[in-house]
Amino acid sequence: MSTCTTLSQALAEPLAGTASTARTWLLLEQPGPWGPDALVESHLDPVVGRALDAATAGTGVRVALIRRPGRHADRPGNATARRAYLAHTLPGNSWVRTTAAVVPERLLDLDFPRLGAGAHDDLWEPHHGDPLTLVCTNGRRDRCCALLGRPLAAELAASGGSEVWEVTHLGGHRFSPTLLVLPHGYAYGRITAVGVKNVLEALHVGRLVGEHCRGRSAWDQPGQAAELAVRDATGERALDAVAVLTDRATGDTHEVTVGHADGRRWRVTVVARADGEPAPASCGARATPRTRLTVTALTALPAAGAAG
């Protein structure tokens, strides 16, 4: 039976520029089953879920639920305190803060605009462990996430070397299995356990693996595509060496300025095109032309501070 992932792969749909956008992630542990809209369709109080969704809108903070890989007993009424993480993803200011005992209602007291801007104000405790490795497994949202994501999460948890969690939604079901690593916020698609191992080994030495990378969640999607294009052109793999400086849109065309820590800059033209063969965004959805981000030009600019 064909799935959205097999169709996407058959059509060679590009991964670059497809990651969800979030400068800061708020991750709340919520055991048990998740519905398609997990913030209001799980054992989390839906009133709290709706309030968190509303409170974070427009702040740069994205909320997701997480749970440990494995079997998920359906035990309603779990109101005990649970683990939560905050992770900021901008280059030069990437961090993870965590607490083992948060009551979900208290999350509404957080200053989400400041968190979205990268200020944690010493909230909770710094996370000093392995990178957070999040695998989307919400089969109620799309079956590919369960069929491909849950085995990957289980294999990663069994092999060790990272802090593995299942997560409700990373966007792009058709790229399953999808993965997000924090604090740096790089997302991956169509990735294997061996591929994840390579990603994590590179992270430990401050390097990025470009293969299967969808982009850094700190940027909007044209910025993600532009950053990866500059990395491909220059061979730069240091995690925080490259940043999106500006993104100016005119219709479907984005002129993105990408800067290097050494002062080099590039102008990258990214065009959104919906001229490919129709395909569904997820299993069961109607097939429509998929919008693809295409880099049409990459031009070196005078280095920052250079004359002229």
Short mmCIF file of N, CA and C in Angstrom, two decimals, residues 30 34 48 55 81 83 89 127 134 143 166 169 179-180 196-197 201 218 239 241 246 249 289 297 307:
data_model
loop_
_atom_site.label_atom_id
_atom_site.label_comp_id
_atom_site.label_asym_id
_atom_site.label_seq_id
_atom_site.Cartn_x
_atom_site.Cartn_y
_atom_site.Cartn_z
N GLN A 30 4.00 14.01 28.50
CA GLN A 30 2.60 13.62 28.64
C GLN A 30 2.47 12.16 28.22
N TRP A 34 -2.01 9.94 22.28
CA TRP A 34 -2.16 11.29 21.74
C TRP A 34 -3.13 11.25 20.58
N VAL A 48 -5.82 23.55 29.53
CA VAL A 48 -4.41 23.96 29.63
C VAL A 48 -3.76 23.92 28.25
N ALA A 55 -1.13 31.22 24.38
CA ALA A 55 -0.13 32.05 25.04
C ALA A 55 1.18 32.11 24.28
N ALA A 81 3.19 15.83 38.66
CA ALA A 81 4.20 16.66 38.00
C ALA A 81 5.02 15.78 37.07
N ARG A 83 8.29 15.87 33.65
CA ARG A 83 9.46 16.50 33.06
C ARG A 83 9.04 17.53 32.01
N THR A 89 17.25 27.84 20.06
CA THR A 89 17.99 27.25 18.94
C THR A 89 18.83 28.23 18.12
N HIS A 127 20.39 21.73 31.23
CA HIS A 127 20.49 20.32 30.84
C HIS A 127 21.91 20.06 30.39
N LEU A 134 14.47 13.94 19.39
CA LEU A 134 13.02 13.84 19.34
C LEU A 134 12.59 13.20 18.04
N ARG A 143 -0.15 7.96 9.88
CA ARG A 143 0.29 6.60 10.18
C ARG A 143 1.78 6.39 9.94
N GLU A 166 9.83 10.40 22.26
CA GLU A 166 8.85 10.52 21.19
C GLU A 166 8.20 11.90 21.31
N HIS A 169 4.62 16.19 17.17
CA HIS A 169 4.52 16.72 15.80
C HIS A 169 5.76 17.56 15.48
N LEU A 179 13.04 13.77 12.65
CA LEU A 179 13.86 13.87 13.85
C LEU A 179 14.22 15.32 14.09
N LEU A 180 14.28 15.72 15.36
CA LEU A 180 14.77 17.04 15.75
C LEU A 180 15.79 16.85 16.86
N VAL A 196 21.16 8.69 12.35
CA VAL A 196 21.04 9.44 13.60
C VAL A 196 22.33 9.33 14.41
N LYS A 197 22.92 8.15 14.43
CA LYS A 197 24.19 7.98 15.15
C LYS A 197 25.25 8.92 14.59
N GLU A 201 27.09 11.89 16.72
CA GLU A 201 28.55 11.90 16.85
C GLU A 201 29.11 13.23 16.36
N ALA A 218 15.30 27.58 13.90
CA ALA A 218 15.37 29.00 14.24
C ALA A 218 14.98 29.89 13.06
N LEU A 239 28.67 24.05 13.65
CA LEU A 239 27.25 24.24 13.95
C LEU A 239 26.83 25.71 13.93
N ALA A 241 28.57 28.43 12.82
CA ALA A 241 29.36 29.30 11.96
C ALA A 241 28.51 30.11 10.99
N THR A 246 19.08 38.33 7.07
CA THR A 246 17.85 39.00 6.62
C THR A 246 17.13 38.10 5.64
N ALA A 249 11.03 39.19 1.24
CA ALA A 249 10.17 38.45 0.32
C ALA A 249 9.48 39.40 -0.64
N PRO A 289 -0.40 19.91 -5.82
CA PRO A 289 0.99 20.25 -6.16
C PRO A 289 1.72 20.70 -4.90
N ALA A 297 19.88 31.22 -7.06
CA ALA A 297 21.12 32.00 -7.16
C ALA A 297 21.77 32.10 -5.80
N ALA A 307 35.35 47.53 2.85
CA ALA A 307 35.09 48.79 2.13
C ALA A 307 34.23 48.52 0.93
#
